[in-house]
Amino acid sequence: MSGQNSRVLIIALVLILMGCKDFSLKPEIAVYNNDFESEDYTGIEGVFISIFESNRVMGFFNKRGFNLNLPSLPEHDFIRLTFDLYVHDSWEGNANLDGEALDEKDSWVLEIDTAKNLKGSDILYYETTFSNGLCIPGFCYTQSFPDQFPLTNDAKKGASLLTNGRCLWSNTPTGTSMYKMDLVFPHKDRTAVLTFYDKLNGNLCDESWSLDNLSVSTFKKE
Ligand SMILES: [Ca+2]
Ligand SMILES: [Ca+2]
Ligand SMILES: [Ca+2]
């Protein structure tokens, strides 16, 4: 399966699961849960905690991120991650997609088992872009989410909450957009390393992200 096809499969699975009201009936096993309030960072490399609106979050990050090591998973066919992703300040999404500088996009990335030397098609790689930029009829700093890069959607599409910015836009009441992420990947190995990072181009005050309420579960094919 090509990388593109596997991404399509992942999107399809996410859509199916999101639309499945009986999800709790599947044999889903919780394997990790952290709201970062209790200072338990077992398995995490790259811990950086800050307070955002009276809440402890992982981050904020710019051009970096963290790993979560899960060393003993139950037997499973799929791994599911849910978390709150805070997109702070002036992310421009795909703003430069049609220009010369493709690297200028503001991406957020999740990789699973990067170091396991998997075949290219088996590497689990999720990349999307977010935008907090202007989006009016006729002009929009588009983003890829809720799809993966390089698809295009309006800025802030799918956001669950808009709140104050973090730094550059700290006085802007819509300067942060929060997304309730829910991602499912085919995965069988009994260990997993989850790598969360970004490919931002501005500095930390210009654009950054934080993450909270991270849960991981596994389930088997029925
Ligand atoms: Ca928290
Ligand atoms: Ca920016
Ligand atoms: Ca940017």
Coordinates of N, CA and C and ligand atoms in Angstrom, one line a residue:
M1 N 0.9 -1.2 0.0 CA 0.0 0.0 0.0 C 0.9 1.2 0.0
S2 N 0.6 2.2 -0.8 CA 1.4 3.4 -0.9 C 1.1 4.2 0.4
G3 N 2.1 5.2 0.7 CA 1.9 6.0 1.8 C 0.6 6.8 1.7
Q4 N 0.3 7.2 0.5 CA -0.9 8.0 0.3 C -2.2 7.2 0.6
N5 N -2.1 5.9 0.1 CA -3.3 5.0 0.4 C -3.4 4.7 1.8
S6 N -2.3 4.5 2.5 CA -2.4 4.3 3.9 C -3.0 5.5 4.7
R7 N -2.6 6.7 4.2 CA -3.2 7.8 4.9 C -4.7 7.9 4.6
V8 N -5.1 7.6 3.4 CA -6.5 7.5 3.1 C -7.2 6.5 4.0
L9 N -6.6 5.4 4.2 CA -7.2 4.3 5.1 C -7.3 4.9 6.5
I10 N -6.3 5.5 7.0 CA -6.3 6.1 8.3 C -7.5 7.1 8.5
I11 N -7.6 7.9 7.5 CA -8.7 8.9 7.5 C -10.0 8.2 7.5
A12 N -10.1 7.2 6.6 CA -11.4 6.5 6.6 C -11.7 5.8 7.9
L13 N -10.7 5.2 8.5 CA -11.0 4.6 9.8 C -11.4 5.6 10.9
V14 N -10.7 6.8 10.9 CA -11.1 7.8 11.8 C -12.6 8.2 11.6
L15 N -12.9 8.4 10.3 CA -14.3 8.8 10.0 C -15.3 7.8 10.5
I16 N -15.0 6.5 10.2 CA -15.9 5.4 10.6 C -16.0 5.4 12.1
L17 N -14.9 5.5 12.8 CA -15.0 5.4 14.3 C -15.7 6.6 14.9
M18 N -15.4 7.8 14.3 CA -16.1 9.0 14.8 C -17.6 8.9 14.6
G19 N -18.0 8.2 13.6 CA -19.4 8.1 13.3 C -20.1 6.9 14.0
C20 N -19.3 6.2 14.7 CA -19.8 4.9 15.3 C -20.3 5.2 16.7
K21 N -21.6 5.2 16.9 CA -22.1 5.5 18.3 C -21.9 4.4 19.2
D22 N -21.6 3.2 18.7 CA -21.4 2.0 19.6 C -20.0 1.7 19.9
F23 N -19.1 2.8 19.8 CA -17.7 2.6 19.9 C -17.4 1.9 21.2
S24 N -18.1 2.2 22.3 CA -17.8 1.7 23.6 C -18.0 0.2 23.6
L25 N -18.7 -0.4 22.7 CA -19.0 -1.8 22.6 C -17.8 -2.6 22.1
K26 N -16.9 -1.9 21.4 CA -15.7 -2.6 20.9 C -14.8 -2.9 22.1
P27 N -14.0 -4.0 21.9 CA -13.1 -4.4 23.0 C -11.9 -3.4 23.1
E28 N -12.2 -2.2 23.5 CA -11.2 -1.2 23.5 C -10.5 -1.2 24.9
I29 N -9.2 -1.2 25.0 CA -8.5 -1.3 26.2 C -7.6 -0.1 26.4
A30 N -7.9 0.7 27.5 CA -7.2 1.9 27.8 C -5.8 1.5 28.3
V31 N -4.7 2.1 27.7 CA -3.4 1.8 28.0 C -2.6 3.0 28.6
Y32 N -3.1 4.2 28.4 CA -2.4 5.4 28.9 C -3.4 6.5 29.0
N33 N -3.2 7.3 30.0 CA -4.1 8.4 30.3 C -3.3 9.5 31.1
N34 N -3.2 10.7 30.6 CA -2.5 11.7 31.4 C -3.1 13.1 31.1
D35 N -3.5 13.7 32.2 CA -3.9 15.1 32.1 C -2.8 16.1 32.5
F36 N -1.6 15.5 32.9 CA -0.4 16.3 33.2 C -0.6 17.1 34.5
E37 N -1.6 16.8 35.3 CA -1.8 17.6 36.5 C -1.0 16.9 37.7
S38 N -0.7 15.6 37.6 CA -0.1 14.9 38.7 C 1.4 14.7 38.6
E39 N 2.1 15.3 37.7 CA 3.5 15.2 37.5 C 4.0 13.8 37.4
D40 N 3.2 12.9 36.8 CA 3.7 11.6 36.4 C 4.0 11.6 34.9
Y41 N 5.3 11.5 34.6 CA 5.8 11.6 33.2 C 6.4 10.3 32.8
T42 N 6.1 9.2 33.4 CA 6.6 7.9 33.1 C 6.5 7.7 31.6
G43 N 7.6 7.3 30.9 CA 7.6 7.0 29.5 C 7.7 8.2 28.6
I44 N 7.7 9.4 29.1 CA 7.8 10.6 28.3 C 9.2 11.1 28.2
E45 N 9.7 11.3 27.0 CA 11.0 12.0 26.7 C 10.7 13.4 26.2
G46 N 11.4 14.4 26.7 CA 11.2 15.7 26.3 C 10.1 16.5 27.0
V47 N 9.9 16.1 28.3 CA 8.9 16.8 29.1 C 9.1 18.3 29.2
F48 N 8.1 19.0 28.9 CA 8.1 20.5 29.1 C 6.7 20.8 29.5
I49 N 6.5 21.3 30.7 CA 5.1 21.5 31.2 C 5.0 23.0 31.4
S50 N 3.8 23.6 31.1 CA 3.5 25.0 31.4 C 2.1 25.1 31.8
I51 N 1.7 26.2 32.3 CA 0.3 26.5 32.7 C -0.3 27.3 31.6
F52 N -1.4 26.8 31.1 CA -2.2 27.6 30.2 C -3.6 27.7 30.7
E53 N -4.0 28.9 31.0 CA -5.4 29.1 31.6 C -5.7 28.2 32.7
S54 N -4.8 28.2 33.7 CA -4.9 27.5 35.0 C -4.9 26.0 34.8
N55 N -4.3 25.5 33.7 CA -4.3 24.1 33.4 C -2.9 23.7 33.0
R56 N -2.4 22.6 33.6 CA -1.1 22.1 33.2 C -1.2 21.4 31.8
V57 N -0.4 21.8 30.9 CA -0.3 21.2 29.6 C 1.1 20.8 29.2
M58 N 1.2 19.9 28.3 CA 2.6 19.6 27.7 C 2.8 20.7 26.7
G59 N 3.9 21.3 26.8 CA 4.2 22.5 25.9 C 4.3 23.7 26.6
F60 N 4.4 24.9 26.0 CA 4.2 25.0 24.6 C 5.5 24.8 23.8
F61 N 5.3 24.3 22.6 CA 6.4 23.9 21.8 C 6.4 24.6 20.4
N62 N 7.7 24.8 19.9 CA 7.9 25.3 18.6 C 9.1 24.7 18.0
K63 N 9.0 24.0 16.9 CA 10.1 23.2 16.3 C 10.6 22.2 17.2
R64 N 9.8 21.6 18.0 CA 10.2 20.5 18.9 C 8.9 19.7 19.3
G65 N 9.1 18.8 20.3 CA 7.9 18.1 20.7 C 8.3 17.1 21.8
F66 N 7.7 16.0 21.9 CA 8.0 15.0 22.9 C 7.6 13.6 22.4
N67 N 8.2 12.6 23.1 CA 7.9 11.1 22.8 C 7.2 10.5 23.9
L68 N 6.3 9.6 23.6 CA 5.7 8.8 24.7 C 6.0 7.3 24.3
N69 N 6.7 6.6 25.2 CA 7.1 5.2 25.1 C 6.1 4.3 25.8
L70 N 5.5 3.4 25.0 CA 4.5 2.4 25.6 C 5.1 1.1 25.4
P71 N 5.8 0.5 26.5 CA 6.6 -0.7 26.4 C 5.8 -2.0 26.4
S72 N 4.6 -2.0 26.9 CA 3.9 -3.3 26.9 C 2.4 -3.2 26.7
L73 N 2.1 -3.3 25.4 CA 0.7 -3.1 25.0 C 0.1 -4.5 24.9
P74 N -1.2 -4.6 25.2 CA -1.9 -5.9 25.0 C -2.0 -6.2 23.5
E75 N -2.3 -7.4 23.2 CA -2.5 -7.8 21.8 C -3.5 -7.0 21.2
H76 N -3.3 -6.5 20.0 CA -4.2 -5.5 19.4 C -4.0 -5.4 17.9
D77 N -4.9 -4.8 17.2 CA -4.8 -4.6 15.7 C -4.8 -3.1 15.4
F78 N -5.3 -2.3 16.3 CA -5.4 -0.8 16.1 C -5.0 -0.1 17.4
I79 N -4.4 1.1 17.2 CA -4.1 1.9 18.4 C -4.9 3.3 18.1
R80 N -5.5 3.7 19.2 CA -6.3 5.0 19.1 C -5.7 6.0 20.1
L81 N -5.6 7.2 19.6 CA -5.1 8.3 20.5 C -6.1 9.4 20.5
T82 N -6.4 9.9 21.7 CA -7.3 11.1 21.8 C -6.5 12.1 22.6
F83 N -6.6 13.3 22.3 CA -6.0 14.4 23.1 C -6.5 15.8 22.6
D84 N -6.3 16.7 23.5 CA -6.6 18.1 23.2 C -5.4 18.8 22.6
L85 N -5.5 19.3 21.4 CA -4.3 20.0 20.8 C -4.6 21.5 20.8
Y86 N -3.8 22.3 21.5 CA -4.0 23.8 21.5 C -3.0 24.4 20.4
V87 N -3.6 25.1 19.5 CA -2.9 25.7 18.4 C -2.8 27.2 18.7
H88 N -1.6 27.7 19.2 CA -1.5 29.0 19.7 C -1.0 30.0 18.7
D89 N -1.6 31.1 18.6 CA -1.2 32.3 17.9 C -1.2 32.2 16.4
S90 N -0.1 32.7 15.7 CA -0.3 33.1 14.3 C 0.0 32.0 13.3
W91 N -0.5 30.7 13.5 CA -0.3 29.7 12.5 C -0.9 30.1 11.2
E92 N -0.2 29.9 10.1 CA -0.7 30.3 8.8 C -1.1 29.1 7.9
G93 N -1.1 27.9 8.5 CA -1.6 26.7 7.7 C -0.9 26.5 6.4
N94 N -1.7 26.4 5.3 CA -1.1 26.1 4.0 C -0.8 27.4 3.3
A95 N -0.6 28.5 4.0 CA -0.6 29.8 3.3 C 0.3 29.9 2.1
N96 N 1.4 29.2 2.2 CA 2.4 29.3 1.1 C 2.4 28.0 0.2
L97 N 1.3 27.3 0.3 CA 1.3 26.0 -0.5 C 1.5 26.3 -2.0
D98 N 0.9 27.3 -2.5 CA 1.0 27.6 -3.9 C 2.3 28.4 -4.3
G99 N 3.0 28.8 -3.3 CA 4.2 29.6 -3.6 C 5.4 28.7 -3.8
E100 N 6.6 29.2 -3.7 CA 7.8 28.5 -4.0 C 8.2 27.7 -2.8
A101 N 7.9 28.2 -1.6 CA 8.4 27.7 -0.4 C 7.5 26.7 0.3
L102 N 7.4 25.5 -0.1 CA 6.5 24.5 0.5 C 6.8 24.3 1.9
D103 N 8.1 24.5 2.3 CA 8.4 24.3 3.7 C 7.9 25.4 4.6
E104 N 7.3 26.4 4.0 CA 6.7 27.5 4.9 C 5.4 27.1 5.5
K105 N 4.9 26.0 5.2 CA 3.6 25.6 5.8 C 3.8 25.4 7.3
D106 N 2.7 25.5 8.0 CA 2.7 25.3 9.5 C 2.1 23.9 9.8
S107 N 3.0 22.9 10.0 CA 2.5 21.6 10.1 C 2.6 21.1 11.6
W108 N 1.7 20.1 11.9 CA 1.8 19.4 13.1 C 1.8 17.9 12.8
V109 N 2.7 17.2 13.4 CA 3.0 15.8 13.0 C 2.9 14.8 14.2
L110 N 2.4 13.7 13.9 CA 2.4 12.5 14.8 C 3.1 11.3 14.0
E111 N 4.1 10.8 14.6 CA 4.7 9.6 14.1 C 4.7 8.5 15.1
I112 N 4.5 7.2 14.6 CA 4.5 6.1 15.5 C 5.6 5.1 15.1
D113 N 6.4 4.8 16.0 CA 7.5 3.8 15.8 C 8.5 4.2 14.7
T114 N 8.8 5.5 14.8 CA 9.8 6.0 13.8 C 11.0 5.2 13.7
A115 N 11.5 4.7 14.8 CA 12.9 4.1 14.9 C 12.8 2.6 14.6
K116 N 11.7 2.1 14.3 CA 11.6 0.6 14.1 C 12.0 0.1 12.8
N117 N 12.5 1.0 11.9 CA 13.0 0.6 10.6 C 12.0 -0.1 9.8
L118 N 10.7 0.4 9.8 CA 9.7 -0.2 9.1 C 9.8 0.1 7.6
K119 N 9.2 -0.7 6.8 CA 9.1 -0.4 5.4 C 8.4 0.9 5.2
G120 N 8.8 1.6 4.2 CA 8.2 3.0 4.0 C 6.7 3.0 4.1
S121 N 6.0 2.0 3.5 CA 4.6 2.0 3.5 C 4.0 1.7 4.8
D122 N 4.8 1.2 5.7 CA 4.3 0.8 7.1 C 4.5 1.8 8.1
I123 N 5.3 2.9 7.8 CA 5.6 3.9 8.8 C 4.3 4.7 9.0
L124 N 3.9 4.8 10.3 CA 2.7 5.5 10.6 C 3.0 7.0 10.8
Y125 N 2.5 7.8 9.9 CA 2.9 9.2 9.8 C 1.7 10.0 9.5
Y126 N 1.4 10.9 10.5 CA 0.2 11.8 10.3 C 0.7 13.2 10.3
E127 N 0.4 13.9 9.2 CA 0.8 15.3 9.1 C -0.4 16.2 8.7
T128 N -0.7 17.2 9.5 CA -1.7 18.1 9.1 C -1.3 19.5 9.3
T129 N -2.0 20.5 8.9 CA -1.6 21.9 9.1 C -2.8 22.6 9.8
F130 N -2.5 23.6 10.6 CA -3.5 24.4 11.2 C -3.3 25.9 10.9
S131 N -4.4 26.6 10.9 CA -4.3 28.1 10.6 C -5.2 28.8 11.6
N132 N -4.7 29.8 12.2 CA -5.5 30.8 13.0 C -5.6 32.1 12.2
G133 N -5.2 32.1 10.9 CA -5.2 33.3 10.1 C -6.5 33.7 9.6
L134 N -6.5 34.9 9.0 CA -7.7 35.5 8.4 C -8.4 34.5 7.4
C135 N -9.7 34.4 7.5 CA -10.4 33.6 6.5 C -11.7 34.2 6.3
I136 N -11.8 34.9 5.2 CA -13.1 35.6 4.8 C -13.4 35.2 3.3
P137 N -14.6 35.4 2.9 CA -14.9 35.1 1.5 C -13.9 35.7 0.5
G138 N -13.2 35.0 -0.3 CA -12.2 35.5 -1.3 C -10.8 35.5 -0.8
F139 N -10.6 35.3 0.5 CA -9.2 35.2 1.0 C -9.2 34.4 2.3
C140 N -8.3 33.4 2.3 CA -8.2 32.5 3.5 C -6.9 31.9 3.6
Y141 N -6.3 32.0 4.8 CA -5.2 31.2 5.2 C -5.7 29.8 5.5
T142 N -5.7 28.9 4.5 CA -6.4 27.6 4.7 C -5.5 26.7 5.5
Q143 N -6.2 25.6 6.0 CA -5.5 24.6 6.8 C -5.9 23.2 6.2
S144 N -5.1 22.2 6.5 CA -5.5 20.9 6.1 C -6.5 20.2 7.0
F145 N -6.3 20.4 8.3 CA -7.2 19.7 9.3 C -8.7 20.1 9.0
P146 N -9.7 19.2 9.1 CA -9.6 17.9 9.7 C -9.0 16.8 8.8
D147 N -8.6 17.2 7.6 CA -7.9 16.2 6.7 C -6.4 16.3 7.0
Q148 N -5.7 15.4 6.3 CA -4.2 15.5 6.4 C -3.7 16.4 5.3
F149 N -2.4 16.9 5.5 CA -1.8 17.7 4.5 C -1.6 16.9 3.2
P150 N -1.8 17.4 2.0 CA -2.0 18.8 1.6 C -3.4 19.2 1.3
L151 N -4.4 18.6 1.8 CA -5.8 19.0 1.5 C -6.0 20.4 2.2
T152 N -7.0 21.0 1.7 CA -7.3 22.4 2.2 C -8.7 22.5 2.7
N153 N -8.8 23.2 3.9 CA -10.1 23.5 4.5 C -9.9 25.0 5.0
D154 N -11.0 25.5 5.4 CA -11.0 26.9 6.0 C -10.2 26.9 7.3
A155 N -9.6 28.0 7.7 CA -8.9 28.2 8.9 C -9.9 27.8 10.1
K156 N -9.3 27.2 11.1 CA -10.0 26.8 12.3 C -11.2 25.8 12.1
K157 N -11.2 25.2 10.9 CA -12.3 24.2 10.7 C -12.1 23.0 11.7
G158 N -13.2 22.7 12.4 CA -13.2 21.6 13.3 C -12.7 21.9 14.7
A159 N -12.4 23.2 15.0 CA -11.9 23.6 16.3 C -13.1 23.4 17.3
S160 N -12.8 22.9 18.5 CA -13.8 22.8 19.5 C -13.9 24.0 20.4
L161 N -12.9 24.8 20.4 CA -12.9 25.9 21.4 C -11.9 27.0 20.9
L162 N -12.3 28.2 21.0 CA -11.4 29.3 20.7 C -11.2 30.1 22.0
T163 N -9.9 30.4 22.3 CA -9.6 31.1 23.6 C -8.4 32.0 23.4
N164 N -7.9 32.6 24.5 CA -6.9 33.5 24.4 C -5.6 33.0 23.7
G165 N -4.9 33.8 23.0 CA -3.6 33.4 22.5 C -2.6 33.2 23.6
R166 N -1.5 32.7 23.2 CA -0.5 32.3 24.2 C 0.6 33.3 24.4
C167 N 1.0 34.0 23.3 CA 2.2 34.9 23.4 C 1.9 36.1 22.5
L168 N 2.2 35.9 21.2 CA 2.0 37.0 20.3 C 0.6 37.5 20.3
W169 N -0.4 36.7 20.4 CA -1.8 37.1 20.4 C -2.4 36.8 21.8
S170 N -1.6 37.1 22.9 CA -2.1 36.8 24.2 C -3.3 37.7 24.6
N171 N -3.4 38.8 23.9 CA -4.6 39.7 24.2 C -5.7 39.5 23.2
T172 N -5.6 38.5 22.4 CA -6.7 38.2 21.4 C -7.5 37.0 21.9
P173 N -8.8 37.2 22.2 CA -9.6 36.2 22.8 C -9.9 35.0 21.9
T174 N -9.5 35.1 20.6 CA -9.6 33.9 19.7 C -8.2 33.5 19.2
G175 N -7.2 33.8 20.0 CA -5.8 33.6 19.5 C -5.3 32.2 19.6
T176 N -6.1 31.3 20.3 CA -5.8 29.9 20.4 C -7.0 29.1 20.0
S177 N -6.8 28.1 19.1 CA -7.9 27.2 18.7 C -7.5 25.8 19.3
M178 N -8.5 25.2 19.9 CA -8.3 23.9 20.5 C -9.1 22.8 19.7
Y179 N -8.3 21.7 19.4 CA -8.9 20.7 18.6 C -9.0 19.4 19.5
K180 N -10.1 18.7 19.5 CA -10.3 17.4 20.1 C -9.8 16.4 19.1
M181 N -8.6 15.9 19.2 CA -8.1 15.0 18.2 C -8.5 13.6 18.6
D182 N -8.7 12.8 17.6 CA -9.1 11.4 17.8 C -8.6 10.6 16.5
L183 N -7.5 9.9 16.7 CA -6.8 9.3 15.6 C -6.6 7.8 15.8
V184 N -6.9 7.0 14.8 CA -6.8 5.6 14.9 C -5.8 5.1 13.8
F185 N -4.9 4.2 14.2 CA -3.9 3.7 13.2 C -3.9 2.2 13.3
P186 N -3.7 1.5 12.2 CA -3.5 0.0 12.3 C -2.1 -0.2 12.9
H187 N -2.1 -1.0 13.9 CA -0.8 -1.2 14.7 C -0.9 -2.6 15.4
K188 N 0.1 -3.4 15.4 CA 0.1 -4.7 16.0 C 1.2 -4.9 17.0
D189 N 2.3 -4.2 16.9 CA 3.5 -4.4 17.7 C 3.1 -4.2 19.2
R190 N 3.7 -5.0 20.1 CA 3.4 -4.9 21.5 C 4.1 -3.7 22.2
T191 N 4.9 -3.0 21.5 CA 5.5 -1.8 22.0 C 5.2 -0.6 21.0
A192 N 5.1 0.6 21.5 CA 4.9 1.7 20.6 C 5.7 2.9 21.1
V193 N 6.2 3.7 20.2 CA 6.8 5.0 20.5 C 6.0 6.1 19.7
L194 N 5.3 6.9 20.4 CA 4.6 8.0 19.8 C 5.4 9.3 19.8
T195 N 5.6 9.9 18.7 CA 6.4 11.1 18.6 C 5.5 12.3 18.1
F196 N 5.4 13.3 18.9 CA 4.5 14.4 18.6 C 5.5 15.6 18.4
Y197 N 5.3 16.3 17.2 CA 6.2 17.4 17.0 C 5.6 18.3 15.9
D198 N 6.2 19.4 15.6 CA 5.7 20.3 14.6 C 6.8 20.7 13.6
K199 N 6.4 21.3 12.5 CA 7.3 21.8 11.5 C 6.8 23.3 11.3
L200 N 7.0 24.1 12.4 CA 6.6 25.5 12.3 C 7.8 26.3 11.8
N201 N 7.6 27.5 11.3 CA 8.6 28.3 10.8 C 8.8 29.6 11.6
G202 N 7.8 30.1 12.2 CA 8.0 31.3 13.1 C 8.6 30.9 14.4
N203 N 8.8 31.9 15.3 CA 9.5 31.6 16.6 C 8.4 31.2 17.6
L204 N 8.9 30.9 18.8 CA 8.0 30.4 19.8 C 6.8 31.3 20.2
C205 N 7.1 32.6 20.2 CA 6.0 33.5 20.5 C 5.1 33.7 19.3
D206 N 5.6 33.6 18.1 CA 4.8 33.7 16.9 C 3.8 32.6 16.8
E207 N 4.2 31.4 17.0 CA 3.3 30.3 16.8 C 3.8 29.1 17.6
S208 N 2.9 28.4 18.3 CA 3.3 27.2 19.1 C 2.1 26.3 19.3
W209 N 2.3 25.2 20.1 CA 1.2 24.3 20.4 C 1.4 23.7 21.7
S210 N 0.4 23.3 22.3 CA 0.4 22.5 23.6 C -0.6 21.4 23.5
L211 N -0.4 20.4 24.4 CA -1.2 19.2 24.3 C -1.6 18.8 25.7
D212 N -2.9 18.3 25.8 CA -3.4 17.9 27.1 C -4.3 16.7 27.0
N213 N -4.6 16.1 28.1 CA -5.6 15.0 28.2 C -5.3 13.9 27.1
L214 N -4.1 13.4 27.2 CA -3.7 12.4 26.2 C -4.1 11.0 26.7
S215 N -4.9 10.3 25.9 CA -5.3 9.0 26.2 C -4.9 8.1 25.0
V216 N -4.5 6.9 25.3 CA -4.2 5.9 24.3 C -4.9 4.6 24.6
S217 N -5.5 4.0 23.6 CA -6.2 2.7 23.8 C -5.9 1.8 22.6
T218 N -6.1 0.6 22.8 CA -5.9 -0.4 21.7 C -7.2 -1.2 21.6
F219 N -7.4 -1.7 20.4 CA -8.5 -2.7 20.3 C -8.2 -3.7 19.1
K220 N -8.9 -4.7 19.1 CA -8.7 -5.8 18.1 C -9.8 -5.7 17.1
K221 N -9.6 -6.4 16.0 CA -10.6 -6.5 15.0 C -11.7 -7.4 15.6
E222 N -13.0 -7.0 15.3 CA -14.0 -7.8 15.9 C -14.3 -9.1 15.1
Ligands
CA1 CA -4.1 19.4 32.1
CA2 CA 3.0 33.2 12.0
CA3 CA 4.1 30.3 10.2

